[in-house]
Coordinates of C-alpha atoms in Angstrom, one line a residue:
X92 CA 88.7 -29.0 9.9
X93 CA 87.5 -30.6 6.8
X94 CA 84.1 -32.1 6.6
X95 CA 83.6 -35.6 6.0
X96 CA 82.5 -35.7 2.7
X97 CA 80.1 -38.7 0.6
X98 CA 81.2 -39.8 -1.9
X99 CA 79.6 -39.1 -5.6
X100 CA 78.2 -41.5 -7.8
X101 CA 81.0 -42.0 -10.3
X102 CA 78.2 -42.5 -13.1
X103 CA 78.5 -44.6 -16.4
X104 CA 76.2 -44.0 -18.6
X105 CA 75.2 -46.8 -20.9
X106 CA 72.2 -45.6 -23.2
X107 CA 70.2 -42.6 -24.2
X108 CA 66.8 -42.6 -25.2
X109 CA 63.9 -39.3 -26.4
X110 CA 60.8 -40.4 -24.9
X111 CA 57.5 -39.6 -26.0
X112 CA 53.5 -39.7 -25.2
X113 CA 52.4 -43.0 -25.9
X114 CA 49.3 -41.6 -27.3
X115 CA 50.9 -37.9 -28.7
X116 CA 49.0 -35.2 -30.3
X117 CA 48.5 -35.2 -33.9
X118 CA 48.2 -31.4 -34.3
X119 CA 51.1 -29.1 -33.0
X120 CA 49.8 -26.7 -30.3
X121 CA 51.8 -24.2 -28.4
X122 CA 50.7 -23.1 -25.5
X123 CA 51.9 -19.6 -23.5
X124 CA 53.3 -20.0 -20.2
X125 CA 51.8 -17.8 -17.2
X126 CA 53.6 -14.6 -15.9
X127 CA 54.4 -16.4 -13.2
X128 CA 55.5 -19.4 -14.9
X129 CA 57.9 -17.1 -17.1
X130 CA 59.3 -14.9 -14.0
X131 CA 61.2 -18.2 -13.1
X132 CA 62.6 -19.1 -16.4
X133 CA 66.1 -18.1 -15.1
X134 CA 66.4 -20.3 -12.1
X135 CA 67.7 -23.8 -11.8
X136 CA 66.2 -26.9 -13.1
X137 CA 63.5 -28.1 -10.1
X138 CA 64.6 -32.0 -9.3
X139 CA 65.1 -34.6 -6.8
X140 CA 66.5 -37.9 -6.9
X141 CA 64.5 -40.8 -5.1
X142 CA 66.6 -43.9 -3.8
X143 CA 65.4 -47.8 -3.7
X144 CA 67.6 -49.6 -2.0
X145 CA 67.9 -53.4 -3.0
X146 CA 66.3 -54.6 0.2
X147 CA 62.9 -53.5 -1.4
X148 CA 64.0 -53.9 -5.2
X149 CA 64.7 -57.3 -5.2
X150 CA 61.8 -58.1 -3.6
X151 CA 59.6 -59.4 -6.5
X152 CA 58.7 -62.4 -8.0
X153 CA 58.4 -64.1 -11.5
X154 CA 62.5 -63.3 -11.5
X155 CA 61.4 -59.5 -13.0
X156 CA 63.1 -56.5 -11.5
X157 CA 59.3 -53.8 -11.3
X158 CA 62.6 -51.4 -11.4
X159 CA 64.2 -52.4 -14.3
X160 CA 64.9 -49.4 -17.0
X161 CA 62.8 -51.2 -19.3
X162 CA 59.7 -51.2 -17.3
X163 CA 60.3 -47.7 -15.9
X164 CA 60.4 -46.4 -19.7
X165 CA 57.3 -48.2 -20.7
X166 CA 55.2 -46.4 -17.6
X167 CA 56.7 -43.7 -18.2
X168 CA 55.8 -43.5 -21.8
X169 CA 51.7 -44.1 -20.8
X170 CA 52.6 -41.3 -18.4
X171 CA 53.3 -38.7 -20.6
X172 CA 50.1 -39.4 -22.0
X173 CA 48.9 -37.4 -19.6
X174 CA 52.0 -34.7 -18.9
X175 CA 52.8 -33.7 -23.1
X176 CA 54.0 -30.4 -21.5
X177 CA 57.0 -32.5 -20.2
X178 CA 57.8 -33.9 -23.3
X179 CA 57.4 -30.3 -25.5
X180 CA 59.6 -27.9 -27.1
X181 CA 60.0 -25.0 -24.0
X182 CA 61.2 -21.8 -26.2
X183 CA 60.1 -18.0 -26.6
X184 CA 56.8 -17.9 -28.4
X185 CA 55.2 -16.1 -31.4
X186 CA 54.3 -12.4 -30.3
X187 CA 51.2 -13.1 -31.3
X188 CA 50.7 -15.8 -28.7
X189 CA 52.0 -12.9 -26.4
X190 CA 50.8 -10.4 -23.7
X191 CA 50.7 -7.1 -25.2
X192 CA 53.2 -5.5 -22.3
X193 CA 55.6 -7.9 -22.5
X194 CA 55.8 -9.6 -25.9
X195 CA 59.1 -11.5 -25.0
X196 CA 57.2 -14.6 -23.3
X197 CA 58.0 -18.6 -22.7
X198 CA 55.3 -21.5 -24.2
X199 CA 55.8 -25.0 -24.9
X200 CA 55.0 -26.6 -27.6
X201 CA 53.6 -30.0 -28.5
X202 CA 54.9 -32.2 -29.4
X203 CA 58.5 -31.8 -28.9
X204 CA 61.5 -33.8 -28.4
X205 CA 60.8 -36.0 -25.8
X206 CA 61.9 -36.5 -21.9
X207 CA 65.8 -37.0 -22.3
X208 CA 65.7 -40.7 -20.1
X209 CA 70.1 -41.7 -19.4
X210 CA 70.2 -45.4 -17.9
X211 CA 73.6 -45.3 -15.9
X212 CA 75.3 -47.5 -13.6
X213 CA 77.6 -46.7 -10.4
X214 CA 80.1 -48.9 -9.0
X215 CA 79.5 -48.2 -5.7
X216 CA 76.6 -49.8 -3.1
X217 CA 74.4 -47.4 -2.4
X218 CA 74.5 -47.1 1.6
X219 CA 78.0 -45.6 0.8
X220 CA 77.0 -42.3 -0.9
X221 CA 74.1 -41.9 1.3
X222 CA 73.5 -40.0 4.5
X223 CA 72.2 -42.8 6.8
X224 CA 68.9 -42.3 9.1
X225 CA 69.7 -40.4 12.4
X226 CA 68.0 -42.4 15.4
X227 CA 65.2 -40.4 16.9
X228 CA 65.6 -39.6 20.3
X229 CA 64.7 -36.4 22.7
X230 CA 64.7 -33.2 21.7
X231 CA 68.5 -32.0 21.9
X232 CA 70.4 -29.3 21.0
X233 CA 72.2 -29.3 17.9
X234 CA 69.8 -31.3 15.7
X235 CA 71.0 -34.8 14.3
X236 CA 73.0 -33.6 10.9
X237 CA 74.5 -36.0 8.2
X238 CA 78.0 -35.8 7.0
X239 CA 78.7 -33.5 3.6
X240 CA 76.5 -34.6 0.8
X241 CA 77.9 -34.7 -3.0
X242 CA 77.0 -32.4 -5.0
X243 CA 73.5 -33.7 -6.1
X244 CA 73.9 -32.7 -9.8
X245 CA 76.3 -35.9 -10.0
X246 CA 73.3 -38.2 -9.5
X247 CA 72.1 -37.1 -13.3
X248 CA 73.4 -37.3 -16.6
X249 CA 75.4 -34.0 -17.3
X250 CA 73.7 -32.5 -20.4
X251 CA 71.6 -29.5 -19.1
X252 CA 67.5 -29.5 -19.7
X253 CA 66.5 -25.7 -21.2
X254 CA 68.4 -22.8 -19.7
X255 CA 67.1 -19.1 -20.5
X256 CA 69.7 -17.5 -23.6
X257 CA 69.1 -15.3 -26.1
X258 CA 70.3 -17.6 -28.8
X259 CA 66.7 -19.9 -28.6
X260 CA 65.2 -16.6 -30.8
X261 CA 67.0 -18.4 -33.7
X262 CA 67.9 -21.8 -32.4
X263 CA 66.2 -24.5 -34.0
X264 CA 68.2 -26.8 -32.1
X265 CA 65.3 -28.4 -29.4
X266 CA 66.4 -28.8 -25.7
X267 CA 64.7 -31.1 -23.5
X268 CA 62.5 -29.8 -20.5
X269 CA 63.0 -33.1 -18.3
X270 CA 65.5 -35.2 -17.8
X271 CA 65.9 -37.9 -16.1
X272 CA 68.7 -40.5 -15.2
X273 CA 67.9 -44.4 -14.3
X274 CA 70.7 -45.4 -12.0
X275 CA 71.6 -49.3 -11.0
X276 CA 74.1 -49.7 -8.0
X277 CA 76.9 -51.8 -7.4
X278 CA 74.2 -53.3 -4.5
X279 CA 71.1 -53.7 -6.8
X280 CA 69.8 -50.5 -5.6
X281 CA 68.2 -48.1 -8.0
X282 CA 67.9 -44.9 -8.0
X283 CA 65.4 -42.0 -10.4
X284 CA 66.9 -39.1 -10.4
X285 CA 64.3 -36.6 -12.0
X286 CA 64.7 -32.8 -13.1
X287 CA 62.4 -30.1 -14.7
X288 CA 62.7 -26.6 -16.7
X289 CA 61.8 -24.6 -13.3
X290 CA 58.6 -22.7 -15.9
X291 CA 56.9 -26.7 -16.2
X292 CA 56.9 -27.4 -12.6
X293 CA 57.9 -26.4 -9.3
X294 CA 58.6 -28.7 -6.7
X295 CA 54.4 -29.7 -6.3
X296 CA 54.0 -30.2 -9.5
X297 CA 57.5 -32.5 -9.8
X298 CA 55.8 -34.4 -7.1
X299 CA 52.4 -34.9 -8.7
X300 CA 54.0 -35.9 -12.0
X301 CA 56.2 -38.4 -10.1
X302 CA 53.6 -39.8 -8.3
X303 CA 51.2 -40.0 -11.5
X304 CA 54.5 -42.1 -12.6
X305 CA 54.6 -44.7 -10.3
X306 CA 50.4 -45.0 -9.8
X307 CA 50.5 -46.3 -13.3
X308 CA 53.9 -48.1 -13.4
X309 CA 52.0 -50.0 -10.1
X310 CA 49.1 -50.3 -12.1
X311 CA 51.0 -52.0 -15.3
X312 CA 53.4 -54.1 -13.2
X313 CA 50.2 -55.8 -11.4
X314 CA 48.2 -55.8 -14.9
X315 CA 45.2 -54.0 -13.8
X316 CA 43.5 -51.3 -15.7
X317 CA 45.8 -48.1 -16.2
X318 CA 44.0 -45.2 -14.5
X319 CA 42.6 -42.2 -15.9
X320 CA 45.0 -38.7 -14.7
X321 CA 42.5 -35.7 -14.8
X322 CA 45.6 -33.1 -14.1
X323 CA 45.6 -29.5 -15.3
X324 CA 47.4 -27.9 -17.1
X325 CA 46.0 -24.8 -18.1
X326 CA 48.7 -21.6 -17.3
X327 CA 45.8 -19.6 -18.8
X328 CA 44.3 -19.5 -15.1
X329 CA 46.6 -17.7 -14.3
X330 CA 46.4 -14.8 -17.2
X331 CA 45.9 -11.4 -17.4
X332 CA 42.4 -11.9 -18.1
X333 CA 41.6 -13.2 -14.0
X334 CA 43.2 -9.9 -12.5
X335 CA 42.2 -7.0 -15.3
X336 CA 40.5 -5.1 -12.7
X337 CA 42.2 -6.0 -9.2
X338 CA 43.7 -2.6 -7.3
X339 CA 47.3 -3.1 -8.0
X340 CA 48.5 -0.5 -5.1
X341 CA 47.5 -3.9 -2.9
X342 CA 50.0 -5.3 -4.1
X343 CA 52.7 -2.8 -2.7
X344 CA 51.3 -4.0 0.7
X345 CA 52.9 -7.7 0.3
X346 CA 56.3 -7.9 1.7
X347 CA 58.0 -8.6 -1.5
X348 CA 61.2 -7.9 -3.0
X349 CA 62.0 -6.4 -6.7
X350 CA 65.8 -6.7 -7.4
X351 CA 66.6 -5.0 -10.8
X352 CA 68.8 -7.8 -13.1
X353 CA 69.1 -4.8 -15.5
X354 CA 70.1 -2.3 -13.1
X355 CA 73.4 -3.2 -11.9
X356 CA 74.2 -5.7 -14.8
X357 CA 78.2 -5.0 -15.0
X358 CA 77.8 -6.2 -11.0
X359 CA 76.8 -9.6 -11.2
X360 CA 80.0 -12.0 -11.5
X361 CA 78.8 -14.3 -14.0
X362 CA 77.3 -13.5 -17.3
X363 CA 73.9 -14.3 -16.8
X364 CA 71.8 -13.8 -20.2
X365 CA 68.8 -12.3 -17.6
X366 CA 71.1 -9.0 -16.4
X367 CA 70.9 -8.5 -20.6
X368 CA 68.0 -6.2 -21.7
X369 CA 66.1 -8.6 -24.6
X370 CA 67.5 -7.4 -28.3
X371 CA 63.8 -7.2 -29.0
X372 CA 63.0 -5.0 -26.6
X373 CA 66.0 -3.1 -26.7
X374 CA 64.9 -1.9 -30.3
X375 CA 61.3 -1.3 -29.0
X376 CA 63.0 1.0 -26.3
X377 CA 64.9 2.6 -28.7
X378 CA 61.9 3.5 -30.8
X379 CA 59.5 4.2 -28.2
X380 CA 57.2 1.6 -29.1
X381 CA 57.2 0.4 -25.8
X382 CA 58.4 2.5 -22.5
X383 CA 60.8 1.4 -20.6
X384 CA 60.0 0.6 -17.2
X385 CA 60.9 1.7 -14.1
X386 CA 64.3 0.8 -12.4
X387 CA 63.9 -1.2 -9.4
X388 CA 66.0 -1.7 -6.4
X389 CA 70.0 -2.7 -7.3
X390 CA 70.9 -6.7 -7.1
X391 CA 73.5 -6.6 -4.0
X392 CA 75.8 -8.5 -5.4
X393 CA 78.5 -7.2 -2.6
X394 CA 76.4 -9.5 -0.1
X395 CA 76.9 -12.7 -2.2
X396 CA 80.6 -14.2 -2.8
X397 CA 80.2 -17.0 -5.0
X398 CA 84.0 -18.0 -4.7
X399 CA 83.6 -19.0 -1.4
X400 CA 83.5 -23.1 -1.0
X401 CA 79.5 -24.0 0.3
X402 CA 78.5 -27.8 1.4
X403 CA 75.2 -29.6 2.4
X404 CA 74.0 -30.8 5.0
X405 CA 70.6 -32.7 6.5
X406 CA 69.9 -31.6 10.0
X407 CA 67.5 -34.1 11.1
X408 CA 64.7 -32.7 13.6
X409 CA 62.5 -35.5 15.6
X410 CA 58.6 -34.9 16.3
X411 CA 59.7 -34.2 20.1
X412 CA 62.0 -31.6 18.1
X413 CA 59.5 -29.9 16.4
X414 CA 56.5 -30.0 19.6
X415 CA 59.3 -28.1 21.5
X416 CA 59.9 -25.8 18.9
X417 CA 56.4 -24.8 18.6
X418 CA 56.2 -24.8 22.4
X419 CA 59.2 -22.1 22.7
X420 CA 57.3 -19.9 19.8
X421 CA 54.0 -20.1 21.5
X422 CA 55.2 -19.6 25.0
X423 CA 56.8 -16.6 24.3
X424 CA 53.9 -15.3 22.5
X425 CA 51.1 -16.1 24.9
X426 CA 53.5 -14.2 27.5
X427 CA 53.7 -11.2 25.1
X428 CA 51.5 -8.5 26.1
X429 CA 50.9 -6.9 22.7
X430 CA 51.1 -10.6 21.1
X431 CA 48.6 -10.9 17.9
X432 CA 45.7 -13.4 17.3
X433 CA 47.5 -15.2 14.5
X434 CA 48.1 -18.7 15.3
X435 CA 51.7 -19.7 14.8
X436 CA 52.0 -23.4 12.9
X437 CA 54.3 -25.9 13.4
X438 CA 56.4 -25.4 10.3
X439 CA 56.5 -21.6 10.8
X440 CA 58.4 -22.2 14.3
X441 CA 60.4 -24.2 12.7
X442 CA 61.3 -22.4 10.2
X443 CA 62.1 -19.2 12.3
X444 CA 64.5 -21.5 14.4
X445 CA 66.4 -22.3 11.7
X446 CA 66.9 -18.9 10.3
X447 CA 67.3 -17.6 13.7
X448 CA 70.1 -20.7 13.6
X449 CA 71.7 -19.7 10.5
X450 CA 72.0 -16.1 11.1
X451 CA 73.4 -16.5 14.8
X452 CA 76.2 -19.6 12.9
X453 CA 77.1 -16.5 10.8
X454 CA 77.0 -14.0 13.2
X455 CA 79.5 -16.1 15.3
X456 CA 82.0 -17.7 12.3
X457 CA 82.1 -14.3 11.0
X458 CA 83.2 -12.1 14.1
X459 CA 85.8 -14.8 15.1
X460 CA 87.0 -14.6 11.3
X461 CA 87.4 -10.8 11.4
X462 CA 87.6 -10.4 7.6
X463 CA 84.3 -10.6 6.4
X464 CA 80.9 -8.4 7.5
X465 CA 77.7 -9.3 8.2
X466 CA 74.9 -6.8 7.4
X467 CA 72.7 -5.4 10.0
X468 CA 69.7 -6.7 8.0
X469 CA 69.2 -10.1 7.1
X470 CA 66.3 -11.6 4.4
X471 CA 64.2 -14.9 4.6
X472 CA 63.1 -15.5 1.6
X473 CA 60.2 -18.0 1.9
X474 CA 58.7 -19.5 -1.1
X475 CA 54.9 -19.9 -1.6
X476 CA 52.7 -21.2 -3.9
X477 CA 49.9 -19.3 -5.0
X478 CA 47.3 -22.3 -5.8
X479 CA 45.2 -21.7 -2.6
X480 CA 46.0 -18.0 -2.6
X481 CA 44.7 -16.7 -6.0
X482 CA 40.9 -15.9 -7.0
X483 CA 39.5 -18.1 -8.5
X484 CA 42.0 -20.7 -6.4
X485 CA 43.2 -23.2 -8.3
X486 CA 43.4 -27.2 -7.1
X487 CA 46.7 -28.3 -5.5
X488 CA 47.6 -30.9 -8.3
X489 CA 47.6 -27.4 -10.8
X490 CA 50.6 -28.1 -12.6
X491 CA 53.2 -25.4 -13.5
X492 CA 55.6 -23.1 -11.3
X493 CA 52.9 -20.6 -9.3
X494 CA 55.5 -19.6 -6.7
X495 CA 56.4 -16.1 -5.4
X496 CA 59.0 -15.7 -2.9
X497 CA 58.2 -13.5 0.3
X498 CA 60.5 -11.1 1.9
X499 CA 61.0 -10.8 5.4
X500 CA 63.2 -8.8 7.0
X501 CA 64.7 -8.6 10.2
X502 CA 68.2 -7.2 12.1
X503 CA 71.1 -9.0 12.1
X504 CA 71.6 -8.3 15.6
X505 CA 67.9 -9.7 17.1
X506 CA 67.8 -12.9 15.2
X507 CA 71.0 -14.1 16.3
X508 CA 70.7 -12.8 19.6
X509 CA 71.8 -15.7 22.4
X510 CA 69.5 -14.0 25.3
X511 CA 67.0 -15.9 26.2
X512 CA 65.4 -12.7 27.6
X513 CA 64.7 -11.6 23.9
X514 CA 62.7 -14.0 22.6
X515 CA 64.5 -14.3 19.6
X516 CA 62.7 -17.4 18.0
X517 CA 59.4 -16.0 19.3
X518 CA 59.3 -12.8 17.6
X519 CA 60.4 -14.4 14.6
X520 CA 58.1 -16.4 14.5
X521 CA 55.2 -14.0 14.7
X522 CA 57.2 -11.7 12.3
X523 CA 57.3 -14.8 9.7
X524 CA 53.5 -16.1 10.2
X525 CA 52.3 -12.5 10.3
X526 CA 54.3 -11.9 6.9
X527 CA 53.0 -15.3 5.2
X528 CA 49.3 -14.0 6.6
X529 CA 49.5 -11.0 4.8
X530 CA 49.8 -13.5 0.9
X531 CA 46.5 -15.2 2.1
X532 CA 44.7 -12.2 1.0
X533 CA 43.4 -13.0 -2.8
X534 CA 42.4 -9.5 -3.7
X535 CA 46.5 -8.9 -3.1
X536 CA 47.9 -11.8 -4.8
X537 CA 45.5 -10.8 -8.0
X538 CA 47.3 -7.5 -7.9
X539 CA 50.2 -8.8 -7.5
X540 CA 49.4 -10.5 -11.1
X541 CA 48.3 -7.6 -12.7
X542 CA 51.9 -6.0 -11.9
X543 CA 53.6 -8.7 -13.6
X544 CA 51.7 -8.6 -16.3
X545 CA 52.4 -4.9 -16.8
X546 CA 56.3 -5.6 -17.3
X547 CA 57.9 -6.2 -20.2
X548 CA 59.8 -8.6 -19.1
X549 CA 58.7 -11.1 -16.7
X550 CA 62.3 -12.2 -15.4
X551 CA 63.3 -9.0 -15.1
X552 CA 62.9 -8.8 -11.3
X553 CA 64.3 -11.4 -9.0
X554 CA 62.4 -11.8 -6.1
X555 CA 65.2 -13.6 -3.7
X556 CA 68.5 -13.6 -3.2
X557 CA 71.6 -15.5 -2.0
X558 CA 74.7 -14.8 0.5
X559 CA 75.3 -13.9 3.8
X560 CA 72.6 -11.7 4.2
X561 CA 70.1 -14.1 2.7
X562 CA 68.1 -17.5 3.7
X563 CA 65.9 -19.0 0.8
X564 CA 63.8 -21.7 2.2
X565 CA 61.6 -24.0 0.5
X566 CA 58.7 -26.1 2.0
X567 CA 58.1 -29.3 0.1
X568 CA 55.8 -30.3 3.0
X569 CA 52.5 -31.8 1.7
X570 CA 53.8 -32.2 -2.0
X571 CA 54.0 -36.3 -1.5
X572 CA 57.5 -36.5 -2.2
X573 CA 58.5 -39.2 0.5
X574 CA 55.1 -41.0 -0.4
X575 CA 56.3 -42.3 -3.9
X576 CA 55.8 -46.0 -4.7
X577 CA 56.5 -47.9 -7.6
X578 CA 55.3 -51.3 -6.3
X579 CA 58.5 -51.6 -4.4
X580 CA 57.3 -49.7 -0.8
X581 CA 57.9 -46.3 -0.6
X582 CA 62.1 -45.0 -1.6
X583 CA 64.7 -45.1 1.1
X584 CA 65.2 -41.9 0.8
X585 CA 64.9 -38.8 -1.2
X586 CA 67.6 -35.9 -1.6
X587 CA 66.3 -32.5 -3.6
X588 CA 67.7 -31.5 -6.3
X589 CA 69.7 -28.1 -4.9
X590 CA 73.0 -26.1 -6.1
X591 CA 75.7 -25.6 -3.4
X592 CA 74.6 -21.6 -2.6
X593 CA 74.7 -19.9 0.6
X594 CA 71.9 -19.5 2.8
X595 CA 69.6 -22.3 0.4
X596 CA 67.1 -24.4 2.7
X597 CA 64.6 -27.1 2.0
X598 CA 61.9 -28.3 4.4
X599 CA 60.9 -32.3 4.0
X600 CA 59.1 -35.2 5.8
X601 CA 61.3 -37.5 6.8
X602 CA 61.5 -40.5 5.1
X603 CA 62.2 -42.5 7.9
X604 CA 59.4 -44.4 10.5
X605 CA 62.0 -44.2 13.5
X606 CA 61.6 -46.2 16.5
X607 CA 59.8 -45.9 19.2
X608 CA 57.5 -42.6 19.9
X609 CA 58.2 -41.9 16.6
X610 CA 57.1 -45.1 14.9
X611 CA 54.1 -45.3 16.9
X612 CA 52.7 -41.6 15.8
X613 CA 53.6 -42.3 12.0
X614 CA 50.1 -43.8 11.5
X615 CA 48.5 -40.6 12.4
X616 CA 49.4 -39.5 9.0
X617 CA 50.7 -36.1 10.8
X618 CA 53.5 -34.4 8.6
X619 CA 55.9 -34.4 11.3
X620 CA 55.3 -37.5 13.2
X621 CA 58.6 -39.2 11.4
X622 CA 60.0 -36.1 12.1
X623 CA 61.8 -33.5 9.5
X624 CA 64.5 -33.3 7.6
X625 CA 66.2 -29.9 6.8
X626 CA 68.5 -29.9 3.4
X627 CA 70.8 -26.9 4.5
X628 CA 73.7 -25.6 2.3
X629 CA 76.0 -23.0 3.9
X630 CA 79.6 -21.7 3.6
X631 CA 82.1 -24.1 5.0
X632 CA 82.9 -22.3 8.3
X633 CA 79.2 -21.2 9.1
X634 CA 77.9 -25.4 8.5
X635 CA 81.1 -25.9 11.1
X636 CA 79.8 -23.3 13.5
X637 CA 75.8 -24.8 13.2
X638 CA 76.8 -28.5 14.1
X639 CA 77.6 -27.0 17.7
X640 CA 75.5 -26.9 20.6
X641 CA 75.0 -23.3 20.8
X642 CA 74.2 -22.3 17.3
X643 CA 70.8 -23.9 18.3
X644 CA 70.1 -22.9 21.7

């Protein structure tokens, strides 16, 4: 059956505008990214679109919209004061500026052409191209889920922000790290639809810089003094020079993942410029001047069939939801006999029960199907962030992309067992907090730096994956994404800015107070007292198969 789809945005765009620092730098600087910043210069733009509806826009006096394009590019101009990086050239760097083992690196430099800002309009009301709030109510079996979302991308302007190619060596032709799109509904409602080069920001730093945003677009709008931002940026933290002497073998103890882009290139099914060895490392391979390093482990590309049609979906879990989810995990464990003394947290059951979910949807769609196989191993690919996890630790408003990706591994055949008597969720859940345990050792994660700072080419090796043997699941709990105000209340929602790829899952407060139990909780300032929504994309057939009752038993 075809899934009821929203509808997209139908955008008209009506002006284009380079903004810049309202105080810039009068000296160009260029500054080197981290090794971690740079091992993510091939993956998609991190973004999410926040939604005003006109119930809370159009409540404001004096006859002045606070939302207006106008006013959101004159904060946003004192903002950058603060975020140059955002506005800055993001391109391969000077070897000199360079690591000595891998002299093909990323920096930005300042100042550059500006945040690309589109003001657009849609002719449609807003409450029409969004998933509404799900009504909380008892824990039930399958969660709440909305109907197919749009492809998100159609809520910005089309024009890409910097993708990794070969060709910005020579290019002088500057591309815009952020980009974002000011929308006006048919309703009144506005939308900001925000995106970021994934080496400036991952999805805590978007958040921060957001929030930055609207603290001084509040702080203009009511004329009050504009407040000072005291955020790092300082990639340099993260250098070479922090981990020189760590014990790199601890780093082959994290349960991590090292797929080769260069050694199955002719695989891959589209020509990405990261499966190509560099042309000036090439010629330093050739020579000698550098070794080449080691081959890794092959990219399965087999696993992942990009042809195949994937939607989104938002599976909406209650606070009842989530206390009986932690309730299963923890029973079972308590009633294991060689159970260990790690504490399993809330989100951790949850997010076991959703890949326990997933891999049982497939498990079922594909054996009725009969034409395609699922592995007997299957990957959850959790994404951390390294702030509280390096030594020295860096603060949690640390801007740039310190993520790694864990991998966790498990048979196909346990996780999407139906038998209650196996404890499915439970031992997944102990397998996934015991594996996230293992990254809170500092002494590892150093090592882990020192590694990447030995190859040549930071981007070389992929750390996750996609397809049918493959959850990637991203927690953007704690970042303050649903806590965004621009003098207007807090957005009516917030969708994050994902590509339609199998087995892709992100972890968010609900924006959403509730009623009832619900309501009365969300004052406790408890991340999943308004309950928790789950943006879930999944091959057509599978996201069929997970809105029935026993995919979530």
């Amino acid at each position: 059956m075809e899934p009821k789809v929203l509808p997209v945005p139908d955008l008209k765009f009506t002006s284009r505008a380079s903004i810049q620092p309202s105080h810039p730098r009068l000296t160009k600087t260029t500054i080197p990214l981290s090794v971690v910043d740079n091992s993510v210069a091939n993956y998609s733009e991190t973004g999410a679109i926040w939604f005003f509806s006109s119930d809370i826009v159009h409540n404001f006096s004096e006859g002045v919209n606070p939302l207006s394009a106008d006013r959101v590019i004159e904060s946003l101009t004192e903002t950058l004061s603060s975020y140059p990086q955002l506005a800055g050239q993001l391109d391969f760097i000077p070897e000199s500026l360079s690591h000595a083992s891998n002299p093909i690196r990323l920096g930005v430099t300042m100042p550059g052409p500006g945040v690309s800002f589109h003001v657009a309009e849609s002719p449609h009301p807003l409450l029409s191209l969004l998933p509404k709030h799900p009504s909380p109510c008892p824990a039930i079996a399958p969660p709440l889920c909305s109907p197919t979302l749009p492809s998100l991308s159609s809520f910005f302007h089309p024009s890409p922000t910097y993708r990794l190619s070969w060709d910005n060596l020579t290019n002088t032709t500057p591309f815009h790290s952020t980009q974002i799109t000011h929308t006006t509904y048919q309703c009144g409602s506005v939308s900001l639809s925000v995106k970021i080069a994934h080496p400036l920001a991952d999805a805590q730093s978007l958040c921060t810089f957001v929030h930055d945003w609207s603290l001084i677009h509040r702080a203009i709008s009511s004329k009050i003094p504009i407040p000072t931002l005291g955020r790092i940026f300082d990639p340099s933290l993260l250098s070479v020079e922090g981990v020189r002497s760590a014990r790199r073998e601890l780093s082959r103890r994290l349960p991590l993942e090292h797929l080769d882009w260069w050694c199955n290139p002719d695989d891959c099914p589209w020509d990405s410029p990261a499966r190509h060895i560099p042309p000036a490392l090439q010629s330093r391979f050739d020579t000698g001047t550098l070794p080449r390093p080691e081959s890794k482990r092959r990219i399965p590309w087999e696993e992942w069939d990009a042809s195949r049609p994937c939607i989104g979906k938002i599976f909406h879990f209650s606070s009842e939801d989530i206390e009986q989810i932690l309730q299963s995990a923890i029973a079972a464990t308590i009633n294991s006999s060689n159970a260990p003394s790690a504490r399993i947290s809330r989100q951790i059951a949850l997010i076991a029960h959703i890949w326990c979910s997933i891999v049982r949807a497939r498990a079922l769609t594909y054996h009725a199907l009969q034409s395609v196989s699922l592995p007997e191993t299957q990957t959850l690919n959790l994404t951390l962030s390294l702030r509280p996890r390096v030594d020295p630790k860096v603060p949690q408003d640390f801007l740039g992309s310190p993520i790694v990706n864990s991998a966790i591994k498990a048979s196909t055949i346990g996780l999407s067992s139906p038998s209650p008597s196996q404890s499915a969720h439970s031992e997944t859940a102990r397998l996934v907090q015991n594996a996230v345990n293992q990254f809170d050792d500092p002494s590892a994660i150093n090592a882990m730096l020192a590694e990447m700072n030995a190859e040549p080419c930071p981007w070389r090796l992929w750390d996750a994956f996609l397809g049918r043997a493959r959850v990637l699941c991203t927690s953007w709990i704690g970042s303050g994404v649903s806590e965004i105000d621009f003098g207007v209340g807090k957005a009516d929602r917030v969708l994050p800015l994902m590509p339609a790829c199998q087995g892709l899952v992100v972890v968010m407060e609900s924006i959403d107070e509730g009623q009832g139990k619900e309501k009365e909780q969300a004052e406790s300032g408890k991340w999943y007292d308004r309950g928790v929504d789950v943006v879930l994309f999944e091959e057509m057939d599978v996201m069929e198969r997970l809105t029935k009752e026993d995919t979530w038993q």
